[in-house]
Coordinates of C-alpha atoms and ligand atoms in Angstrom, one line a residue:
M1 CA 73.4 -17.3 18.4
A2 CA 70.7 -18.4 20.5
I3 CA 66.9 -16.8 20.0
G4 CA 66.3 -13.9 21.8
T5 CA 68.9 -11.7 20.5
S6 CA 68.5 -9.3 17.6
E7 CA 71.6 -8.0 15.3
K8 CA 72.4 -6.2 12.2
K9 CA 73.6 -8.8 9.3
D10 CA 75.1 -6.4 6.7
N11 CA 74.3 -8.6 3.9
C12 CA 70.4 -8.3 4.7
G13 CA 69.2 -4.8 5.9
T14 CA 67.3 -5.1 8.8
Y15 CA 67.6 -8.1 11.0
H16 CA 65.1 -10.2 13.3
E17 CA 65.4 -13.4 14.7
V18 CA 62.0 -14.5 13.6
V19 CA 59.9 -12.9 11.2
I20 CA 56.1 -13.3 10.7
I21 CA 54.3 -13.3 7.7
G22 CA 50.7 -12.2 8.0
A23 CA 48.7 -10.2 10.5
G24 CA 45.8 -12.0 10.6
M25 CA 44.7 -14.0 13.5
T26 CA 47.6 -16.5 13.0
G27 CA 50.3 -13.9 12.9
L28 CA 49.1 -11.9 15.9
C29 CA 48.8 -15.3 18.0
Q30 CA 52.2 -16.0 16.9
L31 CA 53.6 -12.7 17.6
H32 CA 52.3 -12.7 21.1
Y33 CA 53.8 -15.7 21.9
L34 CA 57.0 -15.2 21.0
K35 CA 56.9 -11.6 22.7
R36 CA 55.5 -13.7 25.9
E37 CA 58.9 -15.9 25.4
G38 CA 61.5 -12.5 24.8
I39 CA 62.0 -13.7 21.5
D40 CA 62.8 -10.7 18.8
A41 CA 59.7 -11.1 16.0
L42 CA 58.7 -9.1 13.2
V43 CA 55.3 -9.0 11.2
L44 CA 55.1 -7.7 7.7
D45 CA 51.6 -7.9 6.0
A46 CA 50.6 -6.3 2.5
N47 CA 47.8 -4.5 4.0
S48 CA 47.8 -1.4 5.8
D49 CA 46.4 -2.9 9.1
V50 CA 46.0 -6.0 11.4
G51 CA 42.9 -8.3 10.2
G52 CA 43.9 -10.5 7.3
T53 CA 40.7 -12.0 6.3
W54 CA 38.8 -9.9 8.3
Y55 CA 40.5 -6.6 6.8
N56 CA 40.2 -7.8 3.0
N57 CA 36.7 -9.4 2.8
R58 CA 34.7 -6.6 3.0
Y59 CA 31.5 -7.8 0.9
P60 CA 28.0 -7.3 2.0
G61 CA 26.9 -10.0 4.6
C62 CA 30.5 -11.2 5.1
R63 CA 30.3 -12.7 8.7
F64 CA 31.5 -15.6 11.1
D65 CA 29.9 -19.1 10.5
S66 CA 31.3 -19.8 13.9
E67 CA 29.8 -19.0 17.2
S68 CA 31.5 -15.5 17.7
Y69 CA 32.6 -16.2 21.4
T70 CA 33.9 -19.9 20.4
Y71 CA 36.2 -17.9 17.5
G72 CA 38.3 -15.4 19.7
F73 CA 41.4 -16.0 21.2
S74 CA 41.2 -17.9 24.5
F75 CA 44.6 -17.1 26.1
S76 CA 43.9 -13.7 27.8
K77 CA 41.2 -13.6 30.4
E78 CA 41.3 -9.9 30.0
I79 CA 40.5 -9.8 26.5
L80 CA 37.8 -12.5 27.2
D81 CA 36.6 -10.4 29.7
K82 CA 36.7 -7.0 28.3
W83 CA 35.4 -7.9 24.7
H84 CA 31.6 -8.1 23.6
W85 CA 30.2 -10.3 20.8
K86 CA 27.5 -7.8 19.8
E87 CA 26.0 -10.9 17.6
R88 CA 25.8 -14.6 17.8
F89 CA 27.7 -14.7 14.4
S90 CA 29.9 -11.4 14.4
S91 CA 30.3 -9.5 10.9
Q92 CA 33.2 -8.5 9.1
P93 CA 33.2 -4.8 10.6
E94 CA 33.1 -6.0 14.1
N95 CA 35.4 -9.1 13.7
L96 CA 38.1 -6.6 11.8
R97 CA 37.7 -4.3 15.1
Y98 CA 38.0 -7.3 17.1
T99 CA 41.9 -8.1 15.8
Q100 CA 42.6 -4.2 15.9
F101 CA 41.5 -4.6 19.7
V102 CA 43.4 -7.7 20.1
T103 CA 46.6 -5.6 18.6
E104 CA 46.2 -2.9 21.1
E105 CA 45.6 -4.6 23.7
L106 CA 48.6 -6.7 23.3
N107 CA 50.8 -4.2 22.3
L108 CA 51.7 -5.5 19.3
R109 CA 51.7 -2.9 16.6
E110 CA 55.2 -1.8 17.3
N111 CA 56.3 -5.3 15.9
I112 CA 54.1 -5.0 12.5
E113 CA 55.2 -3.3 9.4
F114 CA 52.0 -2.8 7.2
D115 CA 52.2 -2.1 3.1
S116 CA 55.0 -5.0 3.4
R117 CA 54.2 -7.3 0.5
V118 CA 56.8 -10.1 0.7
K119 CA 58.2 -10.9 -3.1
S120 CA 60.7 -13.5 -2.0
A121 CA 62.3 -15.4 0.5
H122 CA 65.7 -17.4 0.0
F123 CA 67.4 -19.5 2.4
D124 CA 71.3 -19.2 2.8
D125 CA 72.3 -22.2 4.3
D126 CA 76.0 -20.8 4.9
N127 CA 74.9 -18.2 7.3
T128 CA 71.6 -20.0 8.4
I129 CA 69.5 -16.8 7.5
W130 CA 66.4 -16.5 5.6
N131 CA 66.8 -13.0 3.3
L132 CA 63.5 -11.3 2.4
T133 CA 62.9 -9.0 -0.4
L134 CA 59.7 -6.7 -0.2
E135 CA 57.9 -5.3 -3.1
N136 CA 58.6 -2.5 -1.9
G137 CA 62.5 -2.9 -2.4
K138 CA 63.3 -3.5 1.0
K139 CA 65.5 -6.4 2.5
I140 CA 65.2 -8.3 5.8
G141 CA 66.8 -10.8 7.4
C142 CA 65.7 -13.5 10.0
R143 CA 67.0 -16.7 11.6
Y144 CA 63.6 -18.3 11.3
L145 CA 60.8 -17.3 9.1
V146 CA 57.0 -18.1 9.9
T147 CA 54.1 -18.0 7.6
G148 CA 50.5 -17.1 8.6
L149 CA 49.6 -16.5 4.9
G150 CA 45.8 -17.3 5.1
G151 CA 44.6 -20.2 3.1
L152 CA 42.0 -18.1 1.5
S153 CA 43.6 -15.1 0.6
A154 CA 44.8 -15.7 -3.2
P155 CA 41.5 -14.5 -5.2
T156 CA 40.8 -16.2 -8.4
L157 CA 38.7 -15.0 -11.3
P158 CA 37.0 -17.1 -13.5
R159 CA 38.3 -17.8 -17.2
I160 CA 35.8 -16.1 -19.2
D161 CA 36.7 -13.9 -22.4
G162 CA 35.7 -10.5 -22.1
I163 CA 36.0 -9.8 -18.5
D164 CA 38.5 -6.9 -19.0
S165 CA 35.9 -5.4 -21.5
F166 CA 32.9 -4.8 -18.8
R167 CA 32.5 -1.0 -18.7
G168 CA 30.5 -1.0 -15.3
E169 CA 32.0 -2.2 -12.1
S170 CA 33.3 -5.6 -11.2
F171 CA 35.2 -7.0 -8.8
H172 CA 36.1 -10.3 -6.9
T173 CA 34.4 -10.6 -3.3
F174 CA 37.3 -10.3 -1.8
N175 CA 38.8 -6.8 -3.4
W176 CA 35.0 -5.3 -2.5
P177 CA 36.0 -1.7 -2.4
H178 CA 36.6 -0.7 1.2
A179 CA 34.7 2.7 0.4
G180 CA 31.4 0.5 -0.3
V181 CA 29.6 0.3 -3.4
D182 CA 26.0 1.9 -4.1
L183 CA 23.4 -0.9 -4.7
K184 CA 20.3 0.9 -4.9
G185 CA 18.4 0.5 -8.5
K186 CA 21.4 -1.6 -9.6
R187 CA 21.3 -4.3 -11.8
V188 CA 23.7 -7.0 -10.4
G189 CA 25.2 -10.1 -11.3
V190 CA 27.1 -12.7 -9.0
I191 CA 29.0 -15.3 -10.1
G192 CA 29.2 -18.3 -7.8
S193 CA 27.9 -20.1 -5.0
G194 CA 30.2 -21.1 -2.1
S195 CA 29.6 -19.9 1.5
T196 CA 30.6 -16.2 0.0
G197 CA 28.2 -15.9 -2.9
V198 CA 25.3 -17.6 -0.7
Q199 CA 26.2 -14.9 1.8
V200 CA 26.4 -11.8 -0.6
I201 CA 23.2 -12.8 -2.5
S202 CA 21.1 -13.0 0.8
E203 CA 22.1 -9.7 2.0
I204 CA 21.9 -7.5 -1.0
A205 CA 19.0 -9.3 -2.7
D206 CA 16.7 -6.9 -1.2
K207 CA 18.8 -3.8 -1.8
V208 CA 19.9 -3.9 -5.6
G209 CA 17.5 -3.2 -8.4
Q210 CA 17.8 -6.4 -10.1
L211 CA 19.8 -9.7 -9.5
T212 CA 21.0 -12.3 -11.8
V213 CA 22.8 -14.9 -10.1
L214 CA 24.9 -17.3 -12.3
Q215 CA 25.1 -20.5 -10.5
R216 CA 27.4 -23.5 -11.8
R217 CA 26.3 -26.0 -8.9
P218 CA 24.3 -25.6 -5.9
N219 CA 25.5 -26.2 -2.4
W220 CA 23.8 -27.5 0.4
C221 CA 22.8 -24.5 2.6
A222 CA 21.4 -24.4 6.4
P223 CA 19.9 -22.0 8.3
L224 CA 22.4 -19.7 10.4
K225 CA 19.6 -18.4 12.8
N226 CA 21.6 -15.4 13.8
G227 CA 20.9 -13.5 16.9
E228 CA 21.8 -10.5 19.2
I229 CA 23.8 -11.3 22.2
T230 CA 22.7 -9.0 25.0
E231 CA 25.2 -7.5 27.9
D232 CA 23.7 -10.3 30.4
E233 CA 24.2 -13.1 27.8
M234 CA 27.8 -11.7 27.3
Q235 CA 28.4 -12.0 31.2
E236 CA 27.0 -15.6 31.4
I237 CA 29.1 -16.6 28.1
R238 CA 32.4 -14.9 30.0
N239 CA 31.5 -17.0 33.3
R240 CA 31.4 -20.2 31.1
Y241 CA 34.3 -19.6 28.7
D242 CA 36.3 -22.3 30.4
E243 CA 33.8 -25.0 29.8
I244 CA 33.2 -23.4 26.0
F245 CA 36.8 -23.7 25.0
S246 CA 37.1 -27.4 26.6
A247 CA 33.7 -28.3 24.7
C248 CA 35.5 -27.1 21.6
A249 CA 38.9 -29.1 22.1
A250 CA 37.0 -32.0 22.4
T251 CA 35.1 -31.8 19.0
S252 CA 36.7 -32.6 15.8
G253 CA 35.9 -29.4 14.3
G254 CA 36.7 -27.6 17.1
F255 CA 33.5 -26.2 17.6
I256 CA 30.7 -26.1 20.5
H257 CA 28.6 -28.7 18.3
A258 CA 29.4 -32.6 18.9
P259 CA 28.1 -35.0 17.0
D260 CA 25.1 -37.8 18.0
R261 CA 26.9 -40.7 18.7
R262 CA 23.8 -42.8 18.9
G263 CA 24.6 -44.1 15.5
F264 CA 21.9 -43.5 12.2
Y265 CA 21.3 -47.1 12.1
N266 CA 20.7 -47.8 15.8
V267 CA 18.0 -45.3 15.8
S268 CA 14.1 -45.1 14.0
K269 CA 13.4 -43.3 11.0
E270 CA 11.4 -41.2 13.2
E271 CA 14.0 -40.5 15.9
R272 CA 16.2 -39.3 13.0
L273 CA 13.8 -36.9 11.7
E274 CA 13.5 -35.6 15.2
L275 CA 16.9 -34.9 15.9
W276 CA 16.8 -33.3 12.3
E277 CA 14.1 -31.3 12.7
R278 CA 15.7 -30.0 16.0
L279 CA 19.0 -29.2 14.4
Y280 CA 17.7 -27.6 11.3
D281 CA 16.3 -25.0 14.0
E282 CA 19.1 -24.5 15.7
P283 CA 22.0 -21.8 15.4
G284 CA 25.3 -22.7 13.7
F285 CA 27.2 -25.8 11.9
G286 CA 24.8 -28.1 14.4
V287 CA 23.2 -29.5 11.4
W288 CA 26.6 -30.6 10.1
L289 CA 28.1 -31.5 13.2
S290 CA 26.1 -32.5 15.6
N291 CA 24.9 -35.1 13.3
F292 CA 25.2 -38.7 13.0
T293 CA 28.8 -39.0 12.0
D294 CA 27.4 -41.8 9.3
I295 CA 26.8 -39.0 7.5
F296 CA 30.0 -38.2 7.0
V297 CA 31.1 -41.8 5.7
D298 CA 28.0 -43.8 4.4
E299 CA 26.7 -42.9 0.9
E300 CA 23.3 -44.4 1.9
A301 CA 22.9 -42.1 5.4
N302 CA 24.2 -39.3 3.7
A303 CA 21.5 -39.8 0.8
E304 CA 18.7 -39.7 3.3
F305 CA 19.7 -36.8 4.9
S306 CA 20.2 -34.9 2.0
E307 CA 16.9 -36.1 0.7
F308 CA 15.6 -33.9 4.4
I309 CA 17.4 -31.0 3.4
A310 CA 16.2 -31.1 -0.1
G311 CA 13.0 -31.2 1.3
K312 CA 13.7 -28.0 3.3
I313 CA 15.0 -26.2 0.3
R314 CA 11.5 -27.3 -1.6
A315 CA 9.3 -25.8 1.5
R316 CA 11.1 -22.5 1.0
V317 CA 11.1 -22.0 -2.4
N318 CA 8.2 -21.1 -4.2
D319 CA 8.8 -22.2 -7.4
P320 CA 9.0 -25.8 -8.0
E321 CA 11.4 -25.6 -10.8
V322 CA 13.9 -22.7 -9.2
A323 CA 14.0 -25.0 -6.1
E324 CA 15.2 -28.0 -8.1
L325 CA 18.1 -26.0 -9.9
L326 CA 18.8 -25.1 -5.7
I327 CA 19.3 -28.6 -4.7
P328 CA 22.9 -30.3 -5.3
K329 CA 22.6 -33.3 -7.6
D330 CA 26.4 -34.1 -7.8
H331 CA 27.1 -34.7 -4.0
G332 CA 25.5 -35.2 -0.6
F333 CA 25.1 -32.6 2.3
G334 CA 28.3 -31.7 4.2
V335 CA 30.3 -33.3 1.5
Q336 CA 31.7 -29.7 0.6
R337 CA 31.8 -26.8 3.3
V338 CA 28.2 -26.4 4.1
P339 CA 27.1 -22.5 3.9
L340 CA 25.3 -21.0 6.3
E341 CA 22.5 -18.4 5.2
T342 CA 19.9 -15.8 6.3
N343 CA 16.7 -16.1 3.9
Y344 CA 18.9 -17.2 1.0
Y345 CA 16.2 -19.5 -0.5
E346 CA 13.8 -16.8 0.2
A347 CA 15.5 -14.5 -1.6
F348 CA 14.4 -16.8 -5.2
N349 CA 11.0 -15.8 -4.3
R350 CA 11.4 -12.0 -4.7
D351 CA 10.7 -11.0 -8.4
N352 CA 13.5 -8.8 -8.6
V353 CA 16.2 -12.2 -8.4
K354 CA 16.6 -14.4 -10.8
L355 CA 18.4 -17.8 -10.9
V356 CA 20.4 -18.6 -14.2
S357 CA 21.8 -22.2 -13.6
L358 CA 24.7 -22.7 -15.6
Q359 CA 23.8 -26.6 -15.8
N360 CA 21.5 -25.4 -18.9
E361 CA 23.0 -22.6 -20.2
Q362 CA 27.0 -21.6 -20.9
I363 CA 28.6 -18.4 -20.6
E364 CA 30.2 -17.3 -23.5
C365 CA 31.7 -14.1 -22.7
V366 CA 31.3 -10.9 -20.7
T367 CA 30.3 -8.0 -22.7
E368 CA 30.9 -4.3 -22.3
T369 CA 27.2 -4.2 -21.0
G370 CA 27.0 -7.8 -19.1
I371 CA 27.3 -11.9 -19.5
K372 CA 26.2 -13.1 -22.5
T373 CA 25.6 -17.0 -22.5
D374 CA 24.5 -19.5 -25.2
K375 CA 20.7 -18.9 -24.6
D376 CA 20.5 -14.9 -23.3
E377 CA 22.1 -11.7 -22.6
Y378 CA 21.9 -10.3 -19.2
E379 CA 22.7 -6.6 -19.3
L380 CA 24.2 -5.5 -16.1
D381 CA 25.4 -2.5 -14.2
L382 CA 27.8 -4.6 -11.7
I383 CA 29.2 -8.1 -11.7
V384 CA 30.5 -9.6 -8.3
Y385 CA 32.8 -12.5 -8.8
A386 CA 32.3 -14.9 -5.7
T387 CA 34.6 -17.0 -7.3
G388 CA 37.0 -18.5 -4.6
F389 CA 40.5 -18.9 -4.3
D390 CA 43.8 -20.5 -4.8
A391 CA 43.5 -22.3 -1.9
L392 CA 46.2 -23.1 0.9
T393 CA 49.3 -23.1 -1.4
G394 CA 47.9 -20.0 -3.6
A395 CA 49.3 -17.3 -1.3
F396 CA 52.5 -19.7 -1.3
D397 CA 53.1 -19.6 -5.2
R398 CA 52.8 -15.7 -5.0
I399 CA 56.0 -15.8 -3.1
D400 CA 59.4 -16.8 -4.6
F401 CA 60.4 -19.3 -2.0
R402 CA 63.7 -21.1 -2.0
G403 CA 65.1 -23.6 0.0
V404 CA 68.6 -25.7 0.5
G405 CA 70.1 -25.2 -2.8
G406 CA 67.9 -22.8 -4.5
A407 CA 65.3 -25.2 -4.5
K408 CA 61.6 -23.6 -5.4
L409 CA 58.8 -24.4 -3.0
T410 CA 56.4 -24.4 -6.2
D411 CA 58.4 -27.1 -8.1
K412 CA 58.2 -29.0 -4.8
W413 CA 54.6 -28.4 -4.5
A414 CA 53.8 -28.8 -8.3
N415 CA 51.9 -31.9 -7.7
G416 CA 50.4 -30.9 -4.3
P417 CA 51.4 -29.9 -0.8
E418 CA 53.9 -32.3 1.1
T419 CA 54.6 -31.1 4.8
Y420 CA 55.2 -32.4 8.2
M421 CA 51.7 -31.7 10.2
G422 CA 51.3 -28.5 8.0
M423 CA 54.3 -27.1 9.6
F424 CA 57.5 -27.9 8.3
V425 CA 58.5 -28.6 4.5
S426 CA 61.6 -31.0 4.0
G427 CA 64.5 -28.9 2.0
F428 CA 63.1 -25.5 3.4
P429 CA 64.9 -25.5 7.1
N430 CA 63.9 -22.9 9.9
L431 CA 60.7 -22.2 7.9
I432 CA 57.2 -23.0 10.0
T433 CA 54.4 -23.0 7.7
L434 CA 51.8 -22.2 10.7
V435 CA 48.2 -23.4 9.7
G436 CA 49.4 -24.3 6.2
P437 CA 48.5 -27.0 3.7
Q438 CA 47.9 -30.6 5.6
S439 CA 47.5 -28.8 8.6
G440 CA 44.0 -29.3 10.6
S441 CA 43.2 -25.9 11.0
Y442 CA 41.0 -25.4 7.8
S443 CA 38.6 -28.5 8.9
T444 CA 38.0 -26.5 11.8
N445 CA 37.2 -23.5 13.9
F446 CA 39.9 -21.7 12.8
P447 CA 41.3 -19.9 15.6
R448 CA 41.0 -23.0 17.9
A449 CA 43.7 -24.6 15.8
I450 CA 45.6 -21.9 15.2
E451 CA 46.4 -21.7 19.1
T452 CA 47.0 -25.4 19.1
C453 CA 49.8 -24.7 16.2
V454 CA 51.2 -21.3 17.4
G455 CA 51.5 -22.8 21.0
W456 CA 53.4 -26.0 19.5
A457 CA 55.8 -24.0 17.2
T458 CA 56.5 -21.6 20.0
D459 CA 57.7 -24.1 22.2
F460 CA 59.6 -25.7 19.7
L461 CA 61.3 -22.6 18.8
V462 CA 62.2 -22.2 22.5
D463 CA 63.2 -25.8 22.7
V464 CA 65.9 -25.1 19.7
R465 CA 66.8 -21.9 21.8
N466 CA 67.1 -24.0 25.2
K467 CA 69.3 -26.8 23.3
G468 CA 71.7 -23.9 21.7
K469 CA 70.8 -24.6 18.1
T470 CA 70.3 -22.5 15.2
R471 CA 68.8 -24.7 12.6
F472 CA 65.8 -27.2 12.1
E473 CA 64.8 -29.1 9.2
V474 CA 61.9 -31.9 8.7
T475 CA 63.6 -35.3 7.2
A476 CA 61.5 -36.7 4.0
E477 CA 60.2 -39.6 5.7
A478 CA 58.6 -37.8 8.6
E479 CA 57.3 -35.5 5.8
Q480 CA 56.3 -38.5 3.6
S481 CA 54.6 -40.4 6.9
W482 CA 52.3 -37.2 7.5
C483 CA 51.4 -36.9 3.6
D484 CA 50.4 -40.7 4.1
E485 CA 48.4 -40.0 7.5
A486 CA 46.4 -37.0 5.6
T487 CA 45.6 -39.1 2.6
D488 CA 44.6 -42.1 5.5
A489 CA 42.4 -39.5 7.1
M490 CA 40.8 -38.0 4.0
S491 CA 40.1 -41.3 2.4
K492 CA 37.7 -42.5 5.5
L493 CA 35.2 -39.6 4.4
L494 CA 32.9 -38.8 1.8
L495 CA 34.8 -35.5 1.4
R496 CA 37.2 -37.5 -0.7
K497 CA 35.1 -37.2 -3.8
A498 CA 34.2 -33.3 -3.3
K499 CA 35.4 -30.9 -6.1
S500 CA 36.0 -28.4 -3.4
W501 CA 38.9 -26.1 -2.2
F502 CA 39.4 -28.8 0.8
N503 CA 40.9 -30.8 -2.1
G504 CA 42.7 -28.2 -4.0
F505 CA 40.3 -28.2 -7.0
N506 CA 39.9 -25.0 -8.6
S507 CA 38.6 -24.8 -12.4
N508 CA 40.0 -21.1 -12.9
I509 CA 43.7 -22.7 -12.2
D510 CA 45.8 -24.8 -14.5
G511 CA 46.6 -27.8 -13.0
H512 CA 43.8 -27.7 -10.1
D513 CA 41.2 -28.2 -12.5
K514 CA 41.2 -31.9 -11.7
H515 CA 41.3 -34.1 -8.6
Q516 CA 44.7 -33.5 -6.5
P517 CA 46.7 -36.3 -5.9
K518 CA 47.8 -35.2 -2.7
P519 CA 45.8 -34.3 0.4
Y520 CA 45.5 -30.1 0.9
V521 CA 43.8 -30.6 4.3
Y522 CA 43.9 -32.6 7.3
V523 CA 40.6 -34.3 8.0
G524 CA 41.7 -36.1 11.2
G525 CA 40.2 -33.8 13.6
N526 CA 41.2 -30.8 16.1
P527 CA 41.9 -33.5 19.0
R528 CA 43.9 -36.2 16.7
L529 CA 46.1 -33.3 15.7
G530 CA 47.0 -31.9 19.2
K531 CA 47.3 -35.6 19.8
R532 CA 49.9 -36.1 17.3
L533 CA 51.7 -32.6 18.1
A534 CA 52.1 -33.5 21.5
E535 CA 53.3 -37.0 20.7
V536 CA 56.0 -35.6 18.4
R537 CA 56.9 -33.2 21.2
D538 CA 57.1 -35.6 23.9
D539 CA 59.4 -37.6 21.7
D540 CA 61.7 -35.0 21.3
Y541 CA 60.7 -33.3 18.1
A542 CA 60.7 -37.0 16.5
G543 CA 61.5 -36.3 12.6
V544 CA 62.8 -32.8 12.9
E545 CA 66.6 -32.4 12.9
V546 CA 68.0 -29.9 14.9
S547 CA 71.7 -28.8 14.6
Ligands
NA7_1 P1 34.3 -21.5 -2.9 O1 33.3 -22.0 -1.9 O2 35.3 -22.0 -3.5 O3 33.1 -21.2 -4.0 C1 33.2 -20.7 -5.5 C2 32.3 -20.4 -6.4 O4 32.3 -20.1 -7.3 C3 31.7 -22.0 -6.3 O5 30.0 -21.7 -6.6 C4 32.0 -22.3 -8.0 O6 31.2 -23.2 -8.5 C5 32.1 -20.9 -8.7 N1 32.6 -20.4 -9.7 C6 34.1 -20.5 -9.5 N2 34.8 -20.7 -11.1 C7 33.2 -20.5 -11.3 C8 33.4 -20.1 -13.1 N3 34.5 -20.5 -14.0 N4 31.9 -20.1 -13.6 C9 31.0 -20.2 -12.7 N5 31.0 -20.5 -11.6 C10 32.2 -20.8 -11.0 O7 34.6 -20.2 -2.4 P2 34.0 -19.1 -1.5 O8 34.2 -17.9 -1.2 O9 32.4 -18.7 -1.8 O10 34.5 -19.7 0.2 C11 35.2 -20.2 0.4 C12 35.8 -20.0 1.9 O11 35.6 -18.7 2.5 C13 34.4 -21.1 2.3 O12 34.5 -22.3 2.4 C14 34.6 -20.4 3.7 O13 35.4 -21.3 4.9 C15 35.2 -19.2 3.7 P3 31.3 -24.7 -8.6 O14 30.9 -24.9 -7.2 O15 33.0 -25.1 -8.4 O16 30.6 -25.6 -9.6

């Protein structure tokens, strides 16, 4: 049966040609592209509305680190012309509104079922069909299954004794109550200082009674430099959208920030300092991505730049001892994801903010009234866990995926993900893991890679239809070749050493609390990913067997 028709299958409840799991940016984009091709598709989402990341993360301070106007979808001139980004780095409520606006403009809502968490997805090879069971008991069948699960959608709490005994309020940032939280006068503890912790700490420091930051390892942060975008500026941005998206397409990270090609060692120390001072004063990721590429690969270059940033931290934090605690000593700048901040370091100059370094004292347990370490006890009304995610594979692990012969995806990925271009998994036919593990999307400005991957996947499905075929599966050889390519790309960067979710590291999950043997993210860059995808398409989708 060709794609484009929808029919009821007796054994599986309702049936659709394509089911997409997730109504975040990826799922919305994929749904629109399929509808454009006249392909019957249904989106399922566990949440009660669209937005994915922007629906869930409602903690104070949650916002883009991407320039807003580089984050939106580029495929609709009408949407680009209508939407006004109000801030250079837009905040979560506005970002959620954007996803809702896109949904209405593209008339996508009629193809989405909310409050529909997928429990299992089993491939029936005899009938070439995926059988899905939802948590609410509903059964849905589809020929092709596409996942847009989000790489950071499975939050993890720390493994600390007594977490459930706390009598005040406590939650992971991902589960920040939608109704909001009254912070006035409260004694708040925050565990975690990744980009989420940095955003929430900066935002609430002057709104709470007392803030205790429990920091295990500091990160290298840099100023966000947010600002308003006026109507005139927005009009000027609209006029330049083609140029902006072309610039993003040409950079490794899919941002407007292109690296300084002069080379660290080809310029004098004074010239380096001049560049760094300028970048530190500019908005966004420029300080990371418009730098010399040497800082990503060369320990010495990285150390010199890290020292420059350490100087900035020392200049911004009044107490020299606190400043030293905020300067990472175990990794250099940009080796882990760089949090962008607004007055983060200044927060530690406030009388109501206390930094507790977990290098100097260990958490023993959470008590009914706060957090007890081996040196002290902190009385709290609210505990915020900004402790990260079971990244990339976590959302897959939470669904019982079974491929050919009932093989479990969790078994296949027990020692790390194995994919072809972050899109296909051998032994799991008719499944497209859009922007999944080992895709390039997680090392880029997300929507730029989403559009690349969704466009490619749509072309692929149309090609299958045009060939009159109904089954596809990647070969084990092609999959291995992509793992090797992803490993090779990672091996060139200092990032390979990072204890970060980029490498599947998470101290709170068994098996993830050490360096992972396989790469979780493809770091070859956005242009290279696009080129590789195009090569595979032009080679009649080499590596993917269609029957
Ligand atoms: P991250 O970047 O994984 O950060 C998690 C933070 O929580 C990090 O500082 C961890 O310290 C800390 N953490 C985790 N477990 C513990 C325990 N058990 N005790 C103390 N501290 C702990 O997650 P984010 O949510 O900040 O950011 C995720 C991405 O979202 C981000 O990269 C953006 O792309 C958007 P550690 O560094 O491991 O010592």
